[in-house]
Amino acid sequence: MHIQLLPDQLISQIAAGEVVERPASALKELLENSLDAGSTDIQVALLQGGIKQMRVADNGAGVAKEDLELALTRHATSKIASLEDLESVASLGFRGEALASIASISRTQLLSRQADARHAWRIASEGSDISVVEPAALDAGTVIEVSDLYFNTPARRKFLKTEGTEFGHCEDVFNRIALSRPDVALTLQHNGRALSRYTVSQPERRFSEVLGSEFAAESISLDESAAGLRLWGMAAKPTFNRNSRDTQYVYVNGRFVRDKLIAHAIRQAYQDVLHHDRHPAFVLFLELDPTLVDVNVHPAKTEVRFRDSQAIHRFIFHSLNKALASPTGVSSAVTASQAGYNPFGQQPANTPYPTYQSQINLRAGEPGTFYETMFGARGNNSAQAQYASPVCYAPEFEAESAASQPQYNGEEYPLGFAVAQIHGVYVLAQNAQGLVVVDMHAAHERIMYEKLKTALDSKSVPMQPLLLPVSFNADKLEVATVQDVLSSGDQSLQQLGFDIAVLSPTTLAVRAVPTMLQSADVVELARDVLRDLREYGASRALTERRNELLGTMACHAAVRANRSLTIPEMNALLRDMEATERSGQCNHGRPTWFQVSMNDLDKMFMRGK
């Protein structure tokens, strides 16, 4: 066959296949055109999920009479005029393909009036047939109606889903635009019924309106700038996670994008606090010089390419990681009623808690430390000593006046002070808001984990020689792992604070352990560390798998369930939580504490009713 030029109509329909995948794709292009026109009020009306008709009306700058026909012509645009313009695109649209592609596969009508025009003008098209421009009645702005999408390409129409599904995609596009521009009022109707109305508002309020008040209540605001880059928006706390990526919105210079580089940076920032295969929720805006990002990657314009991708990755990761690393109590706590699930349901009722736990060091009795000062001997009559004493109802306390009780400082000690322990599992504390319930093992595990990370990063994991080395029967793989590490000159065991020797082909001896882990079960700890070194390799275990390895070690060091803590130890744990990054979640992403406010308690007991 000979090479031949394709007809213009076929060329337009091929282009339409790239740009207009479904009604939602067309709606996205129309909304972006309205925003580029400087609109402050946009109204969207859909029929049958946008398949039958979509109507977008705005109060933007409008289109001049002489430009109306060009507006429906391929590769005609007012937004760029040169290669230099293309390399620094600041508008949402720029390719000059969208309206022409939509018009080639639908019945389209475009009405527009500029502010200084005597009246509006109208142009219509049916597939490739374009009408003449004629006068029309309209206030300043533009109205575009797209009817009978794919009427002339029935094969494409067959691939459309149900009306409900297509409307769902259209609504998602509408919400993306609403999130990106809180300074614009938007209205959405479907089949004559008003569904959404967003007035001009502050970003936080718009996020709450679109994604729900629970997202806003459980999110952290961030705004970081460096080297000409800015990342701002809201990221949900790890406890507000999802089973899908349906609440993830990233914008680059106001444009919604799906970018693997950005997604990877965000996933890395959350990996240390997110539970298993759950997904975070966020609305994040990355702003940078338009010349540093290429938006001309795909006709749909949802993909971008950065000139310095590594710098972008580092900036996003560190900015988000910093926001998520706030110590416990810095950001508002999650209440049990807000969380929507039972915080005490993590452990099956028929599963016995482990009973092994030697004495742990919570620094409560160390001389000269903060904890000795804060929680001194019970004979001390200071307010601090009263905090350290167990709460009881002994007769000698009945006459004590309320005025003599110590006053809580909510800013200095947001987790308050311990009053009791439940079944050796949960610590109960009283703070200014009401009751705090702490999972002591999960909280202590996070504390130890962060200390181990800090020590390993500074290459100063303190080692505690054992008075009597602990020997144990080891399998061949465990012995081989130690031999390989020692013979290769690898310092991974020493870097982790271990001294392990081979006594025989079946026996290993642990001669030193990390000081922070000296109270753990030495044999089980050594076995787990050797298993990680064997499975991932020593160098990889200290780099790629570092967090998993340290998490294993921290779990051994953390206080176990059924371990009875004294009041000073409980308070020492609370103070450590307040000073530790990410202490609101354990190493597996589960919450370590919950706040139950006095209002919640009053509701439980129907006080005031």
Coordinates of C-alpha atoms in Angstrom, one line a residue:
M1 CA 0.0 0.0 0.0
H2 CA 1.1 3.5 -0.7
I3 CA 1.6 6.2 2.0
Q4 CA -1.2 8.7 1.9
L5 CA -2.4 11.7 3.9
L6 CA -5.2 11.0 6.3
P7 CA -8.4 13.1 6.0
D8 CA -8.7 16.0 8.5
Q9 CA -11.7 14.4 10.1
L10 CA -9.9 11.2 10.8
I11 CA -6.9 13.1 12.1
S12 CA -9.1 15.0 14.5
Q13 CA -10.8 11.8 15.7
I14 CA -7.4 10.1 16.3
A15 CA -6.4 13.1 18.4
A16 CA -9.7 13.0 20.2
G17 CA -8.9 9.4 21.2
E18 CA -5.8 10.7 23.1
V19 CA -7.4 13.7 24.7
V20 CA -11.1 12.6 25.3
E21 CA -11.0 9.1 26.8
R22 CA -14.5 9.6 28.5
P23 CA -16.8 12.5 29.5
A24 CA -14.6 13.3 32.5
S25 CA -11.7 13.9 30.2
A26 CA -13.7 16.5 28.2
L27 CA -15.0 18.1 31.4
K28 CA -11.4 18.5 32.7
E29 CA -10.4 20.3 29.5
L30 CA -13.4 22.6 29.7
L31 CA -12.9 23.5 33.3
E32 CA -9.2 24.2 32.8
N33 CA -10.1 26.6 29.9
S34 CA -12.5 28.4 32.3
L35 CA -9.7 28.8 34.9
D36 CA -7.2 30.0 32.2
A37 CA -9.8 32.6 31.2
G38 CA -9.7 34.1 34.8
S39 CA -13.1 32.9 35.9
T40 CA -14.1 33.3 39.5
D41 CA -17.5 31.5 39.2
I42 CA -18.0 28.3 37.2
Q43 CA -21.2 26.3 36.8
V44 CA -21.3 22.7 35.6
A45 CA -24.5 20.9 34.5
L46 CA -24.4 17.3 33.4
L47 CA -27.0 15.0 31.8
Q48 CA -26.7 11.2 32.0
G49 CA -23.2 11.3 33.5
G50 CA -22.0 13.8 30.9
I51 CA -22.7 11.4 28.0
K52 CA -25.9 13.1 26.9
Q53 CA -24.7 16.6 27.6
M54 CA -22.2 18.7 29.7
R55 CA -22.6 22.4 30.0
V56 CA -19.9 24.6 31.5
A57 CA -20.7 28.3 32.1
D58 CA -18.1 30.8 33.5
N59 CA -17.6 34.5 34.0
G60 CA -14.2 34.6 32.5
A61 CA -12.6 36.9 29.9
G62 CA -14.6 35.4 27.0
V63 CA -13.6 34.8 23.4
A64 CA -13.6 37.5 20.7
K65 CA -15.9 37.1 17.6
E66 CA -13.0 36.7 15.2
D67 CA -11.5 33.9 17.4
L68 CA -14.5 31.7 17.8
E69 CA -13.9 29.6 14.7
L70 CA -10.2 29.2 15.6
A71 CA -11.3 28.0 19.0
L72 CA -12.7 24.8 17.4
T73 CA -9.6 24.4 15.1
R74 CA -6.7 22.1 15.9
H75 CA -3.5 23.6 17.2
A76 CA -4.9 27.0 17.7
T77 CA -4.3 28.6 21.1
S78 CA -3.9 32.0 22.7
K79 CA -1.6 30.6 25.5
I80 CA 1.7 30.0 23.8
A81 CA 3.3 31.4 20.6
S82 CA 6.9 30.1 20.6
L83 CA 9.2 27.3 21.9
E84 CA 10.2 29.6 24.7
D85 CA 6.6 29.9 25.8
L86 CA 6.2 26.1 25.7
E87 CA 9.3 25.6 27.9
S88 CA 7.8 27.9 30.6
V89 CA 4.1 27.1 30.5
A90 CA 2.1 28.7 33.3
S91 CA -1.4 28.0 32.0
L92 CA -3.3 24.8 32.4
G93 CA -4.0 24.5 28.7
F94 CA -1.6 25.2 25.9
R95 CA -1.7 22.5 23.2
G96 CA -4.7 23.9 21.2
E97 CA -6.2 20.4 20.8
A98 CA -8.8 20.0 23.5
L99 CA -11.8 22.0 22.1
A100 CA -11.1 20.7 18.5
S101 CA -10.9 17.1 19.7
I102 CA -14.2 17.4 21.7
A103 CA -16.0 19.1 18.8
S104 CA -14.9 16.4 16.3
I105 CA -16.8 13.7 18.3
S106 CA -19.8 15.6 19.6
R107 CA -22.4 18.3 18.9
T108 CA -20.8 21.4 20.4
Q109 CA -22.1 24.9 20.9
L110 CA -19.9 27.8 22.1
L111 CA -21.3 31.1 23.2
S112 CA -19.0 33.8 24.5
R113 CA -19.0 37.6 25.2
Q114 CA -16.1 39.8 26.2
A115 CA -16.8 42.5 28.8
D116 CA -16.5 45.3 26.3
A117 CA -18.6 43.6 23.5
R118 CA -22.1 44.8 22.7
H119 CA -23.4 41.3 22.7
A120 CA -22.4 37.6 22.7
W121 CA -21.6 35.5 19.7
R122 CA -22.4 31.9 19.0
I123 CA -20.7 29.1 17.0
A124 CA -21.7 25.4 16.7
S125 CA -20.3 22.3 15.3
E126 CA -21.5 18.8 14.6
G127 CA -18.5 16.5 14.1
S128 CA -16.4 18.2 11.4
D129 CA -19.1 20.6 10.3
I130 CA -18.7 24.1 11.8
S131 CA -21.5 26.7 11.5
V132 CA -21.0 30.4 10.8
V133 CA -20.7 32.8 13.8
E134 CA -23.9 34.5 14.7
P135 CA -25.1 36.9 17.4
A136 CA -26.5 35.5 20.7
A137 CA -27.6 36.7 24.2
L138 CA -25.3 36.2 27.1
D139 CA -23.7 38.1 30.0
A140 CA -19.9 38.4 30.0
G141 CA -18.2 35.1 30.0
T142 CA -18.5 31.8 28.1
V143 CA -20.9 28.9 27.9
I144 CA -20.0 25.7 26.1
E145 CA -22.4 22.8 25.6
V146 CA -21.1 19.4 24.5
S147 CA -24.0 17.0 23.6
D148 CA -24.1 13.4 22.4
L149 CA -20.5 12.5 23.0
Y150 CA -19.1 10.0 20.4
F151 CA -22.3 10.2 18.4
N152 CA -20.2 9.8 15.2
T153 CA -17.8 7.1 16.6
P154 CA -20.2 4.4 17.9
A155 CA -17.3 2.0 18.5
R156 CA -15.8 4.4 21.1
R157 CA -19.2 5.0 22.7
K158 CA -19.6 1.2 23.4
F159 CA -16.6 1.4 25.7
L160 CA -18.3 3.9 28.0
K161 CA -19.5 2.6 31.4
T162 CA -22.9 3.1 33.0
E163 CA -24.3 6.6 33.7
G164 CA -23.4 6.3 37.4
T165 CA -19.8 5.3 36.7
E166 CA -19.2 8.1 34.2
F167 CA -20.7 10.7 36.5
G168 CA -18.5 9.4 39.3
H169 CA -15.4 10.1 37.1
C170 CA -16.8 13.6 36.2
E171 CA -17.4 14.4 39.9
D172 CA -13.8 13.4 40.7
V173 CA -12.5 15.8 38.0
F174 CA -14.8 18.5 39.4
N175 CA -13.5 17.9 42.9
R176 CA -9.9 18.0 41.8
I177 CA -10.5 21.4 40.3
A178 CA -12.3 22.5 43.4
L179 CA -9.4 21.5 45.6
S180 CA -6.9 23.3 43.4
R181 CA -8.7 26.6 43.3
P182 CA -10.5 27.6 46.6
D183 CA -10.5 31.2 45.2
V184 CA -13.1 30.1 42.6
A185 CA -16.8 29.4 43.2
L186 CA -18.0 26.2 41.6
T187 CA -21.4 24.5 41.2
L188 CA -22.2 21.0 40.0
Q189 CA -25.6 19.7 38.8
H190 CA -26.5 16.3 37.5
N191 CA -29.8 15.6 35.7
G192 CA -31.2 18.9 37.0
R193 CA -30.3 18.3 40.6
A194 CA -27.7 20.5 42.4
L195 CA -25.1 18.3 44.1
S196 CA -22.2 20.5 45.1
R197 CA -21.8 24.2 45.7
Y198 CA -18.4 25.6 46.7
T199 CA -18.1 29.3 47.6
V200 CA -14.8 31.2 47.6
S201 CA -13.0 30.2 50.8
Q202 CA -9.7 29.5 52.4
P203 CA -7.8 26.4 51.3
E204 CA -8.4 24.5 54.6
R205 CA -12.1 25.1 54.4
R206 CA -12.3 24.0 50.8
F207 CA -10.3 20.8 51.6
S208 CA -12.8 20.1 54.4
E209 CA -15.8 20.7 52.1
V210 CA -14.5 18.4 49.4
L211 CA -12.9 15.7 51.4
G212 CA -14.9 15.8 54.6
S213 CA -14.5 17.3 58.0
E214 CA -12.8 14.1 59.3
F215 CA -10.0 14.5 56.8
A216 CA -9.5 18.1 57.9
A217 CA -9.6 17.2 61.6
E218 CA -7.1 14.4 61.2
S219 CA -4.6 16.2 58.9
I220 CA -1.4 18.2 59.4
S221 CA -0.9 21.5 57.6
L222 CA 2.5 22.0 56.1
D223 CA 4.2 24.8 54.2
E224 CA 7.9 24.4 53.4
S225 CA 10.1 26.4 51.1
A226 CA 13.7 25.9 49.9
A227 CA 15.8 26.7 46.9
G228 CA 12.9 28.1 44.9
L229 CA 10.6 25.2 45.8
R230 CA 7.5 25.3 47.9
L231 CA 5.4 22.4 49.2
W232 CA 2.1 23.2 51.0
G233 CA -1.2 21.7 51.7
M234 CA -2.5 19.1 54.2
A235 CA -1.4 15.5 54.9
A236 CA -3.5 13.1 57.0
K237 CA -2.0 11.6 60.1
P238 CA -1.0 7.9 59.6
T239 CA -4.0 6.9 61.8
F240 CA -6.3 8.4 59.1
N241 CA -5.4 5.9 56.4
R242 CA -7.3 4.4 53.5
N243 CA -7.5 1.0 51.8
S244 CA -7.1 2.7 48.4
R245 CA -5.5 5.8 46.8
D246 CA -8.8 7.6 46.5
T247 CA -7.8 10.6 48.7
Q248 CA -4.5 11.4 47.2
Y249 CA -4.2 14.7 45.3
V250 CA -0.9 16.2 44.1
Y251 CA -0.7 19.5 42.1
V252 CA 2.4 20.9 40.3
N253 CA 2.0 24.6 39.7
G254 CA -1.8 24.2 40.1
R255 CA -2.0 21.3 37.7
F256 CA -3.3 17.9 39.0
V257 CA -0.7 15.2 38.2
R258 CA 0.1 11.6 38.7
D259 CA 3.8 11.4 39.0
K260 CA 5.8 8.3 40.1
L261 CA 8.7 10.4 41.5
I262 CA 6.4 12.4 43.7
A263 CA 4.4 9.3 44.7
H264 CA 7.6 7.5 45.7
A265 CA 8.8 10.4 47.9
I266 CA 5.5 10.6 49.7
R267 CA 5.4 6.8 50.2
Q268 CA 8.9 7.0 51.7
A269 CA 7.9 9.8 54.1
Y270 CA 5.0 7.6 55.3
Q271 CA 6.6 4.2 55.3
D272 CA 7.9 4.5 58.9
V273 CA 4.5 5.3 60.3
L274 CA 1.9 3.7 58.1
H275 CA 0.3 0.4 58.9
H276 CA 1.1 -2.4 56.4
D277 CA -0.6 -1.9 53.0
R278 CA -2.8 1.0 53.9
H279 CA -2.6 4.2 51.9
P280 CA -2.1 7.8 53.1
A281 CA -4.5 10.7 52.3
F282 CA -3.2 14.1 51.3
V283 CA -3.7 17.3 49.2
L284 CA -0.3 18.7 48.3
F285 CA 0.8 21.6 46.1
L286 CA 4.3 21.8 44.7
E287 CA 5.3 25.2 43.3
L288 CA 8.4 25.8 41.3
D289 CA 9.8 27.8 38.3
P290 CA 7.8 26.6 35.2
T291 CA 11.1 26.3 33.3
L292 CA 12.2 23.5 35.7
V293 CA 9.3 21.2 34.8
D294 CA 8.1 19.8 31.5
V295 CA 4.3 19.5 31.2
N296 CA 4.3 18.6 27.6
V297 CA 4.7 14.9 28.2
H298 CA 1.3 13.5 27.4
P299 CA -1.9 14.9 25.7
A300 CA -3.9 14.5 28.9
K301 CA -1.3 16.7 30.7
T302 CA -1.4 14.6 33.9
E303 CA 2.3 13.6 33.6
V304 CA 5.3 15.9 34.1
R305 CA 9.0 15.6 33.9
F306 CA 11.4 17.5 36.3
R307 CA 14.8 18.8 35.2
D308 CA 16.3 17.9 38.6
S309 CA 14.2 14.9 39.8
Q310 CA 16.5 14.0 42.7
A311 CA 16.2 17.5 44.2
I312 CA 12.5 17.4 43.9
H313 CA 12.3 13.9 45.5
R314 CA 14.5 15.0 48.4
F315 CA 12.6 18.2 49.0
I316 CA 9.2 16.5 49.0
F317 CA 10.4 13.7 51.2
H318 CA 12.1 15.9 53.8
S319 CA 9.3 18.4 53.9
L320 CA 6.6 15.8 54.5
N321 CA 8.8 13.7 56.8
K322 CA 9.4 16.8 59.0
A323 CA 5.6 17.4 59.2
L324 CA 4.9 13.8 60.1
A325 CA 7.7 13.6 62.7
S326 CA 6.1 16.0 65.1
P327 CA 6.4 14.6 68.7
T328 CA 3.3 13.4 70.4
G329 CA 1.1 16.2 71.7
V330 CA 2.4 18.9 69.3
S331 CA -0.5 18.4 66.9
S332 CA -4.0 17.8 68.0
A333 CA -4.8 14.2 69.2
V334 CA -7.2 11.8 67.7
T335 CA -10.2 11.2 69.9
A336 CA -11.7 7.8 70.2
S337 CA -15.0 9.0 68.9
Q338 CA -13.4 10.6 65.9
A339 CA -11.4 7.6 65.0
G340 CA -14.5 5.6 64.2
Y341 CA -13.1 2.3 65.5
N342 CA -12.2 0.6 68.7
P343 CA -8.7 1.4 69.8
F344 CA -8.7 -1.5 72.1
G345 CA -9.5 -4.1 69.5
Q346 CA -6.0 -4.8 68.2
Q347 CA -5.4 -7.9 70.3
P348 CA -7.8 -10.9 69.9
A349 CA -9.5 -11.7 73.1
N350 CA -8.4 -15.4 73.0
T351 CA -4.8 -14.6 72.4
P352 CA -2.7 -14.5 75.6
Y353 CA -0.3 -11.6 76.0
P354 CA 3.4 -12.6 76.3
T355 CA 4.4 -12.8 79.9
Y356 CA 8.2 -12.6 79.5
Q357 CA 9.7 -9.2 80.5
S358 CA 12.8 -8.5 82.6
Q359 CA 13.3 -5.2 84.4
I360 CA 13.3 -2.4 81.8
N361 CA 15.0 1.0 82.1
L362 CA 12.6 3.9 81.7
R363 CA 15.1 6.2 83.5
A364 CA 12.6 6.9 86.2
G365 CA 15.0 6.3 89.0
E366 CA 18.3 7.6 87.6
P367 CA 20.0 10.1 89.9
G368 CA 20.3 13.6 88.6
T369 CA 18.0 13.1 85.6
F370 CA 14.9 15.0 84.7
Y371 CA 12.8 12.1 85.9
E372 CA 14.3 12.2 89.4
T373 CA 13.6 15.9 89.5
M374 CA 10.1 15.6 88.1
F375 CA 9.1 12.4 89.9
G376 CA 11.1 12.4 93.1
A377 CA 10.8 10.4 96.2
R378 CA 7.3 10.0 97.5
G379 CA 8.3 11.7 100.7
N380 CA 8.8 14.9 98.8
N381 CA 5.9 17.3 99.4
S382 CA 6.3 19.1 96.0
A383 CA 3.6 19.1 93.4
Q384 CA 5.8 16.9 91.2
A385 CA 5.9 14.2 93.9
Q386 CA 2.1 14.3 94.1
Y387 CA 2.0 13.6 90.4
A388 CA 4.2 10.6 90.9
S389 CA 2.0 9.1 93.6
P390 CA -0.7 6.6 92.7
V391 CA -4.3 8.0 92.8
C392 CA -6.3 6.4 95.4
Y393 CA -9.3 7.0 97.8
A394 CA -7.6 6.3 101.1
P395 CA -9.3 8.0 104.0
E396 CA -6.3 10.3 104.7
F397 CA -6.9 11.9 101.2
E398 CA -10.6 12.5 101.6
A399 CA -10.2 15.9 103.3
E400 CA -7.7 17.2 100.8
S401 CA -9.0 20.3 99.2
A402 CA -9.2 20.9 95.5
A403 CA -7.0 23.9 95.9
S404 CA -4.1 21.7 97.0
Q405 CA -4.2 19.6 93.9
P406 CA -1.4 20.3 91.4
Q407 CA -2.4 22.3 88.3
Y408 CA -1.8 20.7 84.9
N409 CA 0.2 22.6 82.3
G410 CA -1.3 21.3 79.0
E411 CA 1.3 23.0 76.8
E412 CA 4.3 21.7 78.7
Y413 CA 2.9 18.2 79.3
P414 CA 0.3 17.5 76.6
L415 CA -0.1 13.8 77.6
G416 CA -0.6 14.7 81.3
F417 CA 0.3 12.5 84.1
A418 CA -0.4 8.8 84.8
V419 CA -3.0 7.6 87.2
A420 CA -3.3 3.9 86.6
Q421 CA -2.6 0.9 84.5
I422 CA -5.2 -1.5 83.0
H423 CA -4.4 -5.3 82.8
G424 CA -0.7 -4.5 82.4
V425 CA -1.4 -3.3 78.8
Y426 CA -2.7 0.3 78.9
V427 CA -1.6 3.3 80.8
L428 CA -4.3 5.8 81.8
A429 CA -3.3 9.4 82.2
Q430 CA -5.1 12.6 83.0
N431 CA -4.4 15.8 80.9
A432 CA -6.1 19.1 80.5
Q433 CA -8.5 17.7 77.9
G434 CA -9.6 14.6 79.9
L435 CA -8.4 11.0 79.6
V436 CA -5.4 9.7 77.7
V437 CA -5.1 6.0 77.0
V438 CA -1.7 4.7 76.0
D439 CA -0.7 1.3 74.6
M440 CA 2.5 1.1 76.6
H441 CA 4.3 -1.6 74.4
A442 CA 3.5 0.2 71.2
A443 CA 4.6 3.6 72.6
H444 CA 7.8 2.3 74.1
E445 CA 8.6 0.4 70.9
R446 CA 8.5 3.6 68.9
I447 CA 10.7 5.4 71.5
M448 CA 13.3 2.7 71.4
Y449 CA 13.1 2.5 67.6
E450 CA 13.8 6.3 67.2
K451 CA 16.7 6.1 69.7
L452 CA 18.2 3.2 67.7
K453 CA 17.8 5.1 64.5
T454 CA 19.5 8.1 65.9
A455 CA 22.3 6.1 67.4
L456 CA 22.9 4.1 64.2
D457 CA 22.9 7.3 62.0
S458 CA 25.6 8.8 64.3
K459 CA 27.5 5.5 64.3
S460 CA 27.4 5.5 68.1
V461 CA 25.2 2.6 69.2
P462 CA 26.5 2.0 72.7
M463 CA 27.5 -1.6 73.5
Q464 CA 27.0 -3.2 76.8
P465 CA 29.4 -6.2 77.5
L466 CA 27.7 -9.0 79.3
L467 CA 29.1 -10.0 82.7
L468 CA 28.6 -13.7 81.6
P469 CA 28.4 -14.3 77.8
V470 CA 25.2 -16.0 76.8
S471 CA 25.8 -19.1 74.7
F472 CA 23.1 -20.9 72.8
N473 CA 22.6 -23.8 70.3
A474 CA 22.5 -22.3 66.8
D475 CA 21.7 -23.8 63.5
K476 CA 24.1 -24.0 60.6
L477 CA 22.8 -20.9 58.9
E478 CA 23.1 -18.7 62.0
V479 CA 26.7 -19.9 62.6
A480 CA 27.5 -19.3 58.9
T481 CA 26.1 -15.8 59.1
V482 CA 28.4 -14.9 62.0
Q483 CA 31.4 -16.5 60.3
D484 CA 30.7 -14.7 57.1
V485 CA 30.5 -11.3 58.9
L486 CA 33.6 -11.9 60.9
S487 CA 35.7 -13.3 58.1
S488 CA 34.8 -10.5 55.7
G489 CA 35.8 -7.8 58.1
D490 CA 32.2 -6.4 58.0
Q491 CA 31.4 -4.2 60.9
S492 CA 27.6 -4.5 60.7
L493 CA 27.3 -6.4 64.0
Q494 CA 29.5 -3.9 65.8
Q495 CA 27.6 -1.0 64.2
L496 CA 24.5 -2.5 65.7
G497 CA 26.1 -2.9 69.1
F498 CA 26.6 -6.7 69.1
D499 CA 29.6 -8.8 69.9
I500 CA 28.8 -12.4 68.8
A501 CA 31.4 -15.2 68.7
V502 CA 31.5 -18.7 67.3
L503 CA 32.3 -21.3 70.0
S504 CA 31.7 -24.4 67.9
P505 CA 30.0 -25.5 64.7
T506 CA 26.7 -25.6 66.6
T507 CA 27.2 -22.9 69.3
L508 CA 27.3 -19.1 69.4
A509 CA 28.0 -16.8 72.3
V510 CA 26.7 -13.3 72.7
R511 CA 29.3 -11.3 74.6
A512 CA 27.8 -7.8 74.2
V513 CA 24.5 -6.2 73.2
P514 CA 23.3 -2.7 72.6
T515 CA 23.0 -0.8 75.9
M516 CA 19.4 0.1 75.1
L517 CA 18.6 -3.6 74.6
Q518 CA 20.3 -5.1 77.6
S519 CA 17.0 -6.0 79.2
A520 CA 15.8 -8.0 76.2
D521 CA 15.9 -11.7 75.7
V522 CA 19.5 -11.9 74.4
V523 CA 19.1 -15.2 72.6
E524 CA 15.9 -14.3 70.7
L525 CA 17.3 -10.9 69.9
A526 CA 20.5 -12.3 68.5
R527 CA 18.5 -14.9 66.4
D528 CA 16.3 -12.2 64.9
V529 CA 19.2 -9.9 64.0
L530 CA 21.1 -12.7 62.4
R531 CA 18.1 -13.8 60.4
D532 CA 17.7 -10.2 59.0
L533 CA 21.4 -10.1 58.2
R534 CA 21.3 -13.5 56.5
E535 CA 18.1 -12.7 54.4
Y536 CA 19.1 -9.3 53.2
G537 CA 22.9 -9.2 53.4
A538 CA 24.8 -7.2 55.9
S539 CA 25.2 -4.1 53.8
R540 CA 21.6 -4.0 52.5
A541 CA 20.3 -4.7 56.1
L542 CA 22.0 -1.5 57.2
T543 CA 20.8 0.6 54.3
E544 CA 17.6 -0.5 52.4
R545 CA 16.3 -2.7 55.2
R546 CA 17.6 -0.6 58.1
N547 CA 14.2 0.4 59.4
E548 CA 12.9 -3.2 59.4
L549 CA 16.0 -4.4 61.3
L550 CA 15.9 -1.7 63.9
G551 CA 12.1 -2.3 64.3
T552 CA 12.9 -5.9 65.1
M553 CA 15.4 -4.8 67.7
A554 CA 13.1 -2.2 69.2
C555 CA 10.3 -4.7 69.6
H556 CA 12.6 -6.8 71.8
A557 CA 13.5 -3.8 73.9
A558 CA 10.0 -2.5 74.4
V559 CA 8.0 -3.1 77.6
R560 CA 5.7 -6.1 77.2
A561 CA 2.1 -6.5 78.1
N562 CA 1.5 -7.8 81.6
R563 CA 4.5 -5.8 82.8
S564 CA 3.4 -3.8 85.9
L565 CA 4.8 -0.3 85.8
T566 CA 5.2 2.1 88.7
I567 CA 3.6 5.5 88.5
P568 CA 7.1 7.2 88.0
E569 CA 7.8 4.7 85.1
M570 CA 4.5 5.5 83.5
N571 CA 5.2 9.2 83.7
A572 CA 8.7 8.7 82.3
L573 CA 7.1 6.9 79.4
L574 CA 4.7 9.8 78.8
R575 CA 7.5 12.3 78.9
D576 CA 9.6 10.3 76.4
M577 CA 6.6 10.1 74.1
E578 CA 6.2 13.9 74.1
A579 CA 9.9 14.2 73.2
T580 CA 10.0 11.5 70.5
E581 CA 9.3 12.0 66.8
R582 CA 6.4 10.0 65.3
S583 CA 5.4 8.7 68.7
G584 CA 1.7 8.9 67.8
Q585 CA 2.2 5.6 65.9
C586 CA 4.1 2.4 66.6
N587 CA 6.6 1.0 64.1
H588 CA 3.8 -0.8 62.3
G589 CA 1.6 2.3 61.9
R590 CA -0.9 1.6 64.6
P591 CA -1.8 4.3 67.1
T592 CA 0.0 4.4 70.4
W593 CA -2.5 6.6 72.3
F594 CA -5.9 8.1 72.2
Q595 CA -7.5 11.2 73.7
V596 CA -10.9 10.9 75.3
S597 CA -12.1 14.4 76.0
M598 CA -14.3 15.3 79.0
N599 CA -17.1 16.0 76.6
D600 CA -16.9 12.4 75.4
L601 CA -16.9 11.1 78.9
D602 CA -19.9 13.3 79.8
K603 CA -21.8 11.9 76.8
M604 CA -21.1 8.4 77.9
F605 CA -22.6 9.1 81.3
M606 CA -25.3 11.4 80.0
R607 CA -24.2 14.2 82.2
G608 CA -26.1 17.4 81.7
K609 CA -29.1 15.6 80.2

